[in-house]
Short mmCIF file of C-alpha atoms and ligand atoms in Angstrom, two decimals:
data_model
loop_
_atom_site.label_atom_id
_atom_site.label_comp_id
_atom_site.label_asym_id
_atom_site.label_seq_id
_atom_site.Cartn_x
_atom_site.Cartn_y
_atom_site.Cartn_z
CA MET A 1325 96.88 100.02 114.86
CA LYS A 1326 98.12 100.54 118.61
CA LEU A 1327 101.62 101.10 119.21
CA ILE A 1328 103.78 99.95 122.10
CA GLU A 1329 105.36 102.18 124.30
CA TYR A 1330 108.53 102.61 122.57
CA GLN A 1331 107.03 102.98 119.35
CA GLY A 1332 104.77 105.98 120.57
CA LYS A 1333 107.62 107.54 122.38
CA ASP A 1334 109.55 107.33 118.53
CA LEU A 1335 106.48 109.41 117.22
CA PHE A 1336 106.27 111.62 120.14
CA ARG A 1337 110.05 112.76 119.47
CA ARG A 1338 109.37 113.04 115.85
CA VAL A 1339 107.42 116.35 116.51
CA GLY A 1340 109.46 117.26 119.49
CA ILE A 1341 107.55 115.94 122.48
CA PRO A 1342 110.41 115.01 125.12
CA THR A 1343 110.68 111.68 126.07
CA PRO A 1344 113.12 109.76 128.88
CA ASN A 1345 116.67 108.74 127.33
CA GLY A 1346 116.20 104.82 126.96
CA VAL A 1347 117.16 102.03 125.39
CA PHE A 1348 114.98 98.80 124.05
CA ALA A 1349 115.90 95.59 125.58
CA THR A 1350 114.92 91.74 124.86
CA SER A 1351 117.17 90.38 127.22
CA ALA A 1352 118.38 90.37 130.59
CA ALA A 1353 122.05 90.02 129.34
CA ASP A 1354 121.04 93.18 127.25
CA VAL A 1355 119.91 95.16 130.01
CA LYS A 1356 122.91 94.21 132.50
CA SER A 1357 125.55 95.52 129.68
CA PHE A 1358 123.45 98.81 129.02
CA ILE A 1359 123.58 99.80 132.84
CA GLU A 1360 127.35 98.71 133.26
CA LYS A 1361 128.24 101.24 130.40
CA ASN A 1362 125.56 103.85 131.59
CA PRO A 1363 125.60 103.63 135.42
CA GLY A 1364 122.66 105.45 137.31
CA SER A 1365 119.24 104.68 138.23
CA TRP A 1366 116.80 103.19 135.40
CA VAL A 1367 113.22 102.11 135.20
CA LEU A 1368 112.53 98.78 133.19
CA LYS A 1369 109.15 99.04 131.84
CA SER A 1370 107.35 95.89 130.15
CA GLN A 1371 106.70 96.64 126.52
CA VAL A 1372 103.39 95.04 126.15
CA MET A 1373 100.34 96.80 124.56
CA MET A 1374 97.93 96.50 127.55
CA GLY A 1375 97.79 99.88 130.08
CA GLY A 1376 97.85 99.34 133.68
CA ARG A 1377 101.41 97.99 133.80
CA GLY A 1378 102.33 99.78 137.02
CA LYS A 1379 99.47 98.29 139.30
CA ALA A 1380 100.20 94.82 137.33
CA GLY A 1381 103.70 94.66 138.30
CA GLY A 1382 105.28 95.36 135.06
CA ILE A 1383 107.49 98.09 136.01
CA LYS A 1384 110.51 98.03 138.16
CA PHE A 1385 113.16 100.31 139.23
CA ALA A 1386 117.11 99.32 139.25
CA ASP A 1387 120.00 101.30 140.52
CA ASP A 1388 122.83 98.97 139.40
CA ALA A 1389 123.73 96.47 136.41
CA ALA A 1390 123.10 93.45 138.70
CA GLN A 1391 119.57 94.63 140.07
CA GLY A 1392 118.81 95.45 136.53
CA GLU A 1393 119.84 92.12 135.16
CA THR A 1394 117.87 90.29 138.28
CA LEU A 1395 114.51 92.62 137.58
CA ALA A 1396 114.82 92.07 133.88
CA LYS A 1397 114.99 88.37 134.45
CA GLU A 1398 112.01 88.40 136.66
CA LEU A 1399 109.98 90.53 134.06
CA ILE A 1400 110.80 88.84 130.61
CA GLY A 1401 108.40 85.83 130.16
CA LYS A 1402 106.24 87.51 133.08
CA HIS A 1403 102.56 87.05 132.44
CA LEU A 1404 100.99 90.46 133.31
CA VAL A 1405 97.26 90.83 133.96
CA SER A 1406 95.68 94.10 134.61
CA ILE A 1407 92.17 95.74 135.01
CA GLN A 1408 92.12 96.78 131.69
CA ASN A 1409 93.23 93.30 129.90
CA PRO A 1410 92.03 90.40 132.47
CA GLU A 1411 93.13 87.82 129.73
CA GLY A 1412 97.00 89.43 130.07
CA GLU A 1413 100.07 89.15 128.08
CA THR A 1414 103.14 87.89 128.22
CA VAL A 1415 106.19 90.23 128.69
CA LYS A 1416 108.87 89.84 125.91
CA SER A 1417 110.76 93.28 125.65
CA LEU A 1418 111.49 96.03 128.13
CA LEU A 1419 112.27 99.55 127.46
CA VAL A 1420 114.90 100.93 129.90
CA GLU A 1421 114.65 104.28 130.65
CA GLU A 1422 116.34 106.95 132.61
CA LYS A 1423 114.54 107.17 136.04
CA THR A 1424 112.53 110.69 136.72
CA ASN A 1425 112.33 112.23 139.71
CA ILE A 1426 108.47 112.89 139.88
CA GLU A 1427 107.14 116.00 141.46
CA SER A 1428 103.88 115.92 139.43
CA GLU A 1429 101.85 113.83 137.21
CA ALA A 1430 99.55 115.02 134.52
CA TYR A 1431 97.33 113.46 132.16
CA ILE A 1432 96.82 114.91 128.48
CA ALA A 1433 95.40 113.04 125.73
CA ILE A 1434 93.73 113.72 122.02
CA THR A 1435 91.26 112.28 120.49
CA VAL A 1436 88.22 112.04 118.06
CA ASP A 1437 84.81 113.29 119.50
CA ARG A 1438 82.49 111.33 117.44
CA ASP A 1439 79.34 113.59 118.80
CA THR A 1440 80.87 116.75 117.68
CA ARG A 1441 83.01 115.19 114.84
CA THR A 1442 86.34 117.06 116.19
CA PRO A 1443 89.31 116.42 117.89
CA VAL A 1444 89.23 116.96 121.67
CA PHE A 1445 91.92 117.53 124.07
CA ILE A 1446 91.43 115.66 127.61
CA CYS A 1447 93.43 117.12 130.14
CA SER A 1448 93.94 116.61 133.82
CA ALA A 1449 96.42 117.52 136.74
CA LYS A 1450 95.64 114.52 138.44
CA GLY A 1451 97.41 112.15 136.25
CA GLY A 1452 98.98 108.93 136.94
CA MET A 1453 97.91 105.63 137.65
CA ASP A 1454 94.46 106.11 138.96
CA VAL A 1455 93.34 108.50 136.18
CA GLU A 1456 90.10 106.15 135.51
CA GLU A 1457 89.08 106.50 139.28
CA VAL A 1458 89.62 110.59 139.14
CA ALA A 1459 87.29 110.21 135.88
CA GLU A 1460 84.59 108.56 138.07
CA HIS A 1461 85.13 110.16 141.39
CA ASP A 1462 86.25 113.49 140.34
CA PRO A 1463 85.00 114.50 137.09
CA ASP A 1464 85.65 118.11 137.28
CA ALA A 1465 89.41 117.26 137.71
CA ILE A 1466 89.07 116.60 134.07
CA VAL A 1467 88.74 118.94 131.36
CA LYS A 1468 88.49 119.28 127.79
CA TYR A 1469 88.95 121.29 124.64
CA TRP A 1470 86.99 120.76 121.22
CA VAL A 1471 89.12 121.82 118.36
CA ASP A 1472 87.84 123.47 115.45
CA PRO A 1473 89.79 121.13 112.53
CA ALA A 1474 89.43 124.37 110.31
CA ILE A 1475 90.97 126.44 112.49
CA GLY A 1476 93.61 124.31 113.77
CA PHE A 1477 95.81 124.51 116.76
CA SER A 1478 96.68 127.66 118.51
CA PRO A 1479 98.75 127.88 121.81
CA TYR A 1480 95.74 129.86 123.23
CA ILE A 1481 94.10 126.14 123.55
CA ALA A 1482 97.11 124.90 125.54
CA ARG A 1483 96.87 127.70 127.79
CA SER A 1484 93.10 127.47 128.14
CA LEU A 1485 93.80 123.38 129.17
CA PHE A 1486 96.39 124.71 131.23
CA PHE A 1487 94.85 127.00 133.48
CA ALA A 1488 91.17 125.13 133.50
CA ALA A 1489 92.85 122.08 134.54
CA LYS A 1490 94.88 123.95 137.26
CA LEU A 1491 98.28 122.52 136.43
CA PRO A 1492 101.11 123.28 138.37
CA ALA A 1493 103.09 126.25 137.35
CA GLY A 1494 106.07 124.38 136.42
CA TYR A 1495 104.05 122.96 133.40
CA GLY A 1496 103.22 126.36 131.95
CA LYS A 1497 106.44 126.87 129.48
CA THR A 1498 106.55 123.55 128.00
CA PHE A 1499 102.87 122.45 127.83
CA PRO A 1500 102.11 124.77 124.63
CA LYS A 1501 104.74 122.60 122.57
CA ILE A 1502 103.76 119.52 123.80
CA CYS A 1503 100.04 120.17 122.95
CA ALA A 1504 101.10 121.65 119.42
CA GLY A 1505 103.36 118.26 119.31
CA LEU A 1506 100.11 116.06 119.76
CA TYR A 1507 98.00 117.82 117.55
CA ASP A 1508 100.34 117.49 114.78
CA LEU A 1509 100.93 114.05 115.11
CA PHE A 1510 97.26 113.53 115.37
CA MET A 1511 96.43 114.87 111.73
CA ASP A 1512 99.69 114.16 110.07
CA TYR A 1513 99.32 110.35 111.40
CA GLY A 1514 95.54 110.26 111.41
CA ALA A 1515 95.27 108.97 115.02
CA ASN A 1516 92.49 107.68 117.11
CA LEU A 1517 94.02 108.42 120.44
CA LEU A 1518 97.40 110.11 121.70
CA GLU A 1519 97.50 109.85 125.49
CA ILE A 1520 100.53 111.05 127.70
CA ASN A 1521 99.86 109.56 131.40
CA PRO A 1522 101.90 110.60 133.42
CA LEU A 1523 103.27 113.89 131.57
CA VAL A 1524 105.70 114.50 134.35
CA LEU A 1525 106.80 117.64 135.98
CA THR A 1526 109.86 116.34 137.49
CA LYS A 1527 111.86 117.73 140.49
CA GLU A 1528 114.26 119.25 138.01
CA GLY A 1529 111.60 121.52 136.70
CA THR A 1530 111.41 119.62 133.48
CA VAL A 1531 108.28 118.50 131.42
CA ILE A 1532 108.58 114.82 130.16
CA ALA A 1533 106.47 112.29 128.41
CA ALA A 1534 106.78 109.27 130.79
CA ASP A 1535 104.55 106.97 129.01
CA ALA A 1536 102.97 106.83 125.58
CA LYS A 1537 99.59 105.17 124.43
CA VAL A 1538 99.23 105.39 120.42
CA ASP A 1539 96.14 103.92 118.39
CA LEU A 1540 96.57 105.11 114.57
CA ASP A 1541 93.54 105.00 112.19
CA ASP A 1542 94.76 102.14 109.98
CA ASN A 1543 93.23 103.95 106.72
CA ALA A 1544 95.77 106.61 107.13
CA LEU A 1545 98.79 104.01 107.88
CA TRP A 1546 99.90 104.12 103.94
CA LYS A 1547 101.17 107.83 104.80
CA HIS A 1548 103.55 106.56 106.84
CA PRO A 1549 104.83 103.22 105.44
CA ASP A 1550 107.65 103.05 108.17
CA VAL A 1551 105.29 103.16 110.83
CA GLN A 1552 103.12 100.84 109.03
CA ALA A 1553 105.96 98.23 109.19
CA TRP A 1554 105.98 98.10 112.77
CA ASN A 1555 102.81 95.98 112.45
CA LYS A 1556 104.81 93.38 111.22
CA ALA A 1557 107.71 93.59 113.48
CA ALA A 1558 105.49 93.33 116.58
CA PRO A 1559 103.27 89.98 117.21
CA SER A 1560 101.92 90.28 120.87
CA ASP A 1561 100.78 86.68 121.22
CA GLU A 1562 101.24 83.19 120.00
CA ASP A 1563 98.21 83.33 117.12
CA GLN A 1564 99.93 86.52 115.89
CA GLU A 1565 103.28 84.75 115.76
CA ALA A 1566 101.72 81.79 114.31
CA ALA A 1567 99.86 83.67 111.62
CA LEU A 1568 102.95 85.69 110.65
CA ALA A 1569 105.16 82.26 110.59
CA ILE A 1570 103.13 80.98 107.77
CA GLY A 1571 102.84 84.01 105.79
CA LEU A 1572 99.46 85.41 106.97
CA GLY A 1573 99.10 88.92 108.35
CA MET A 1574 99.20 88.86 112.15
CA PHE A 1575 95.85 89.71 112.69
CA ASN A 1576 94.15 86.94 110.59
CA TYR A 1577 94.25 84.12 112.75
CA LYS A 1578 92.77 83.80 116.14
CA LYS A 1579 92.09 80.82 118.59
CA PHE A 1580 88.78 81.19 120.63
CA ALA A 1581 89.13 79.52 124.25
CA ASP A 1582 85.91 77.49 125.02
CA GLU A 1583 83.31 79.16 127.08
CA ALA A 1584 81.26 78.06 129.67
CA GLY A 1585 77.64 77.36 128.84
CA GLU A 1586 78.66 77.69 125.00
CA PRO A 1587 79.07 74.49 122.51
CA PRO A 1588 82.80 73.30 122.56
CA LYS A 1589 84.46 75.05 119.91
CA GLU A 1590 85.48 71.92 117.79
CA VAL A 1591 84.78 73.44 114.13
CA GLY A 1592 87.76 74.60 112.81
CA THR A 1593 87.13 77.73 109.80
CA ILE A 1594 89.13 79.08 106.88
CA ALA A 1595 87.76 81.80 104.98
CA ASN A 1596 88.89 84.58 102.42
CA GLY A 1597 88.30 87.51 103.74
CA ALA A 1598 87.77 88.76 107.34
CA GLY A 1599 84.15 89.81 106.84
CA LEU A 1600 83.48 86.17 105.57
CA GLY A 1601 85.56 84.68 108.13
CA MET A 1602 83.08 86.01 110.96
CA GLY A 1603 80.26 85.35 109.00
CA THR A 1604 81.35 81.63 108.96
CA MET A 1605 81.98 81.83 112.55
CA ASP A 1606 78.17 83.03 113.00
CA ALA A 1607 76.98 80.30 110.65
CA VAL A 1608 78.81 77.52 112.92
CA LYS A 1609 77.20 79.36 115.88
CA ASN A 1610 73.69 79.59 114.12
CA ALA A 1611 73.90 75.68 113.45
CA GLY A 1612 74.69 74.90 116.96
CA GLY A 1613 78.13 74.39 117.17
CA GLY A 1614 81.40 76.18 118.20
CA ALA A 1615 84.26 77.75 115.80
CA SER A 1616 87.47 76.93 117.01
CA ASN A 1617 88.88 79.89 115.18
CA PHE A 1618 89.04 82.85 112.99
CA LEU A 1619 91.46 82.55 110.01
CA ASP A 1620 91.21 84.80 107.10
CA ILE A 1621 93.30 83.36 104.20
CA GLY A 1622 93.07 86.47 102.37
CA GLY A 1623 92.62 86.94 98.37
CA GLY A 1624 93.50 84.10 95.85
CA ALA A 1625 93.74 81.45 98.60
CA GLN A 1626 96.61 79.45 97.18
CA ALA A 1627 97.30 75.89 97.69
CA GLU A 1628 100.34 76.04 99.72
CA LEU A 1629 98.76 78.77 101.94
CA VAL A 1630 95.48 76.62 102.31
CA LYS A 1631 97.82 73.85 103.51
CA LYS A 1632 99.56 75.85 106.17
CA SER A 1633 96.30 77.21 107.52
CA TYR A 1634 94.85 73.79 107.58
CA ASN A 1635 97.50 72.67 109.21
CA LEU A 1636 97.59 75.41 111.74
CA VAL A 1637 94.06 75.33 112.45
CA THR A 1638 93.94 71.56 113.19
CA SER A 1639 96.90 71.66 115.18
CA ASP A 1640 94.19 72.60 117.88
CA PRO A 1641 93.21 69.15 119.22
CA ARG A 1642 89.78 70.07 119.87
CA VAL A 1643 89.19 70.60 116.14
CA LYS A 1644 87.05 67.68 114.97
CA SER A 1645 85.93 69.01 111.59
CA MET A 1646 86.93 71.91 109.22
CA PHE A 1647 84.99 74.31 107.45
CA ILE A 1648 86.76 76.14 104.25
CA ASN A 1649 84.58 78.71 102.98
CA ILE A 1650 86.17 80.36 99.64
CA PHE A 1651 84.27 83.12 97.95
CA GLY A 1652 85.66 82.46 94.04
CA GLY A 1653 84.54 85.47 92.33
CA ILE A 1654 86.96 85.56 89.36
CA THR A 1655 89.33 82.89 90.94
CA ARG A 1656 88.38 79.79 89.06
CA GLY A 1657 86.67 76.96 91.50
CA ASP A 1658 88.03 74.29 89.73
CA GLN A 1659 91.50 75.53 90.27
CA VAL A 1660 90.94 76.00 93.85
CA ALA A 1661 89.69 72.80 94.41
CA LEU A 1662 92.54 70.92 92.46
CA GLY A 1663 94.80 72.93 94.93
CA ILE A 1664 93.24 71.81 98.07
CA VAL A 1665 92.95 68.13 96.99
CA GLU A 1666 96.68 68.31 96.04
CA ALA A 1667 97.84 70.01 98.98
CA LEU A 1668 95.60 68.30 101.67
CA LYS A 1669 96.23 64.67 100.41
CA GLY A 1670 99.77 64.18 101.91
CA ASP A 1671 100.54 62.05 105.21
CA ASP A 1672 101.71 65.78 106.99
CA VAL A 1673 98.04 66.51 107.75
CA ARG A 1674 95.93 65.51 110.14
CA LYS A 1675 92.71 64.45 108.49
CA VAL A 1676 89.46 65.51 109.65
CA PRO A 1677 86.01 65.74 107.85
CA LEU A 1678 86.38 68.72 105.53
CA VAL A 1679 83.33 70.86 104.24
CA ILE A 1680 84.06 73.24 101.62
CA ARG A 1681 82.17 75.94 100.23
CA LEU A 1682 82.98 77.21 96.92
CA THR A 1683 81.23 79.76 94.76
CA GLY A 1684 82.35 81.90 91.70
CA THR A 1685 83.68 80.74 88.46
CA ASN A 1686 83.49 77.15 87.65
CA ALA A 1687 82.27 76.33 91.41
CA GLU A 1688 80.23 73.41 90.00
CA GLU A 1689 83.34 71.73 88.60
CA GLY A 1690 85.42 72.51 91.43
CA ARG A 1691 82.91 71.08 93.86
CA LYS A 1692 82.72 67.34 91.64
CA ILE A 1693 86.65 67.40 92.24
CA LEU A 1694 86.14 67.89 95.80
CA ALA A 1695 83.51 65.05 96.16
CA ASP A 1696 85.79 62.72 94.33
CA ALA A 1697 88.12 63.54 96.84
CA GLY A 1698 86.22 62.28 99.72
CA PHE A 1699 85.64 66.05 101.01
CA PHE A 1700 82.05 67.49 101.35
CA PRO A 1701 81.24 70.19 99.15
CA VAL A 1702 78.37 72.53 99.43
CA GLU A 1703 76.87 75.29 97.86
CA THR A 1704 75.71 77.76 100.85
CA MET A 1705 77.49 79.07 104.06
CA ASP A 1706 74.33 77.79 106.32
CA GLU A 1707 74.59 74.17 104.36
CA GLY A 1708 78.32 74.19 105.14
CA ALA A 1709 78.09 75.04 108.54
CA ALA A 1710 75.37 72.68 109.48
CA LYS A 1711 77.46 69.90 107.94
CA ALA A 1712 80.62 70.61 109.71
CA VAL A 1713 78.85 70.54 112.80
CA ALA A 1714 77.06 67.47 112.31
CA LEU A 1715 80.34 65.85 111.79
CA THR A 1716 81.83 66.86 114.63
CA LYS A 1717 79.15 64.61 116.13
CA GLY A 1718 80.31 61.79 114.07
CA ALA A 1719 77.70 62.07 111.14
CA LYS A 1720 78.95 60.68 107.69
P1 GDP B 553 100.71 102.27 133.14
O1 GDP B 553 100.48 101.78 134.37
O2 GDP B 553 100.98 101.18 132.05
O3 GDP B 553 100.30 103.64 132.29
O4 GDP B 553 102.82 102.88 132.94
P2 GDP B 553 103.16 104.00 133.25
O5 GDP B 553 104.48 104.25 132.38
O6 GDP B 553 102.43 105.03 133.40
O7 GDP B 553 103.85 103.92 134.56
C1 GDP B 553 102.97 103.85 135.97
C2 GDP B 553 103.66 104.70 136.90
O8 GDP B 553 105.02 104.19 137.46
C3 GDP B 553 104.02 106.16 136.84
O9 GDP B 553 102.59 106.68 136.99
C4 GDP B 553 105.07 106.33 137.58
O10 GDP B 553 104.05 106.77 138.92
C5 GDP B 553 105.82 105.34 137.79
N1 GDP B 553 106.90 105.60 137.05
C6 GDP B 553 107.14 105.44 135.86
N2 GDP B 553 108.21 105.94 135.16
C7 GDP B 553 108.88 106.52 136.19
C8 GDP B 553 110.02 107.22 136.46
O11 GDP B 553 111.10 107.28 135.33
N3 GDP B 553 110.53 107.29 137.31
C9 GDP B 553 109.53 107.41 138.70
N4 GDP B 553 109.79 108.03 139.98
N5 GDP B 553 108.36 106.70 138.36
C10 GDP B 553 108.16 106.43 137.19
MN1 MN B 554 100.65 105.11 131.98
#
């Protein structure tokens, strides 16, 4: 689970890593009234998941409320595109933060080194927006320290990094506390990556995490239910919003754009289980077609959710046929079939030829019910994919 900057900074504060004072805002009016009450210089930072916001024009500086309002209007609704994310992302919210006077920008991160199977700190005195170029052209400016997890963190590690990276002296006092905080977070929250870029040394001599990039291991989220809940709170694109709106998890639905040289994406897909969903899309591709979407309907496949999912997928005008791939297991196939027939018989659904693969208990009875209702029941995934692709081309 990747966190947005303001969420990452929330975690930083829990372990004593200093962050700028700030407030989360979702409208220009909020920004205006906040700066009116708190006069000074503020940074408006687009709260999108992608990096490279500085270069993409997603970070602005405001010296008064009126300017804050104007810039906030400019940013909210803006579609940001960066080298890291060519597809881009639309800005829906801002972090308004006290502007820091930057003396120096360093880079500090901790991640898992898969080769050594240990945490590794990565540090550079040349932090900031061009750190990727530093990695490419000046690799010696980036230093690493592999931590033996059996021994854990000690301030010695931070001092080694500090000297090896030749961080300016002003970092010296705070740096070990920041590294210790990162290590605690990394272990306690089960992170894949924690990155502070830039770690700012201010002209006043304080050290502060000006940015936060946090990627947590989903398998460890249960340890912190409050953080797990953020997952639901922060859809970052239309597909995620649409999925949440019908009661799916936000990563359970994704629509795919057509691609040059690929067959048109005309087969809608619904499966129960992410793996089966991906397999279904592959099967459609193998059959010479294109899946318009990924949709994992989850366990159970309740009739009402089938209907909502069906409507979501067929709201894409490209969809000419639908392939529902349900692995029943102990769910009774005849009940699933009755539910689907009932759910899709109304006038409030767009009728496209519907291929359904049912397996599991009472699958045969289920297939009979579906055939009687005018759908196309099949036994195997490949058979279903071939049928769905053929139906996009007008086959009966
Ligand atoms: P990113 O481009 O998405 O990584 O966003 P960052 O939060 O790292 O900000 C990008 C750049 O904006 C930083 O490297 C700084 O140069 C600048 N910046 C961000 N916050 C401040 C601030 O409070 N004061 C000043 N002077 N510059 C800032
Ligand atoms: Mn950054």
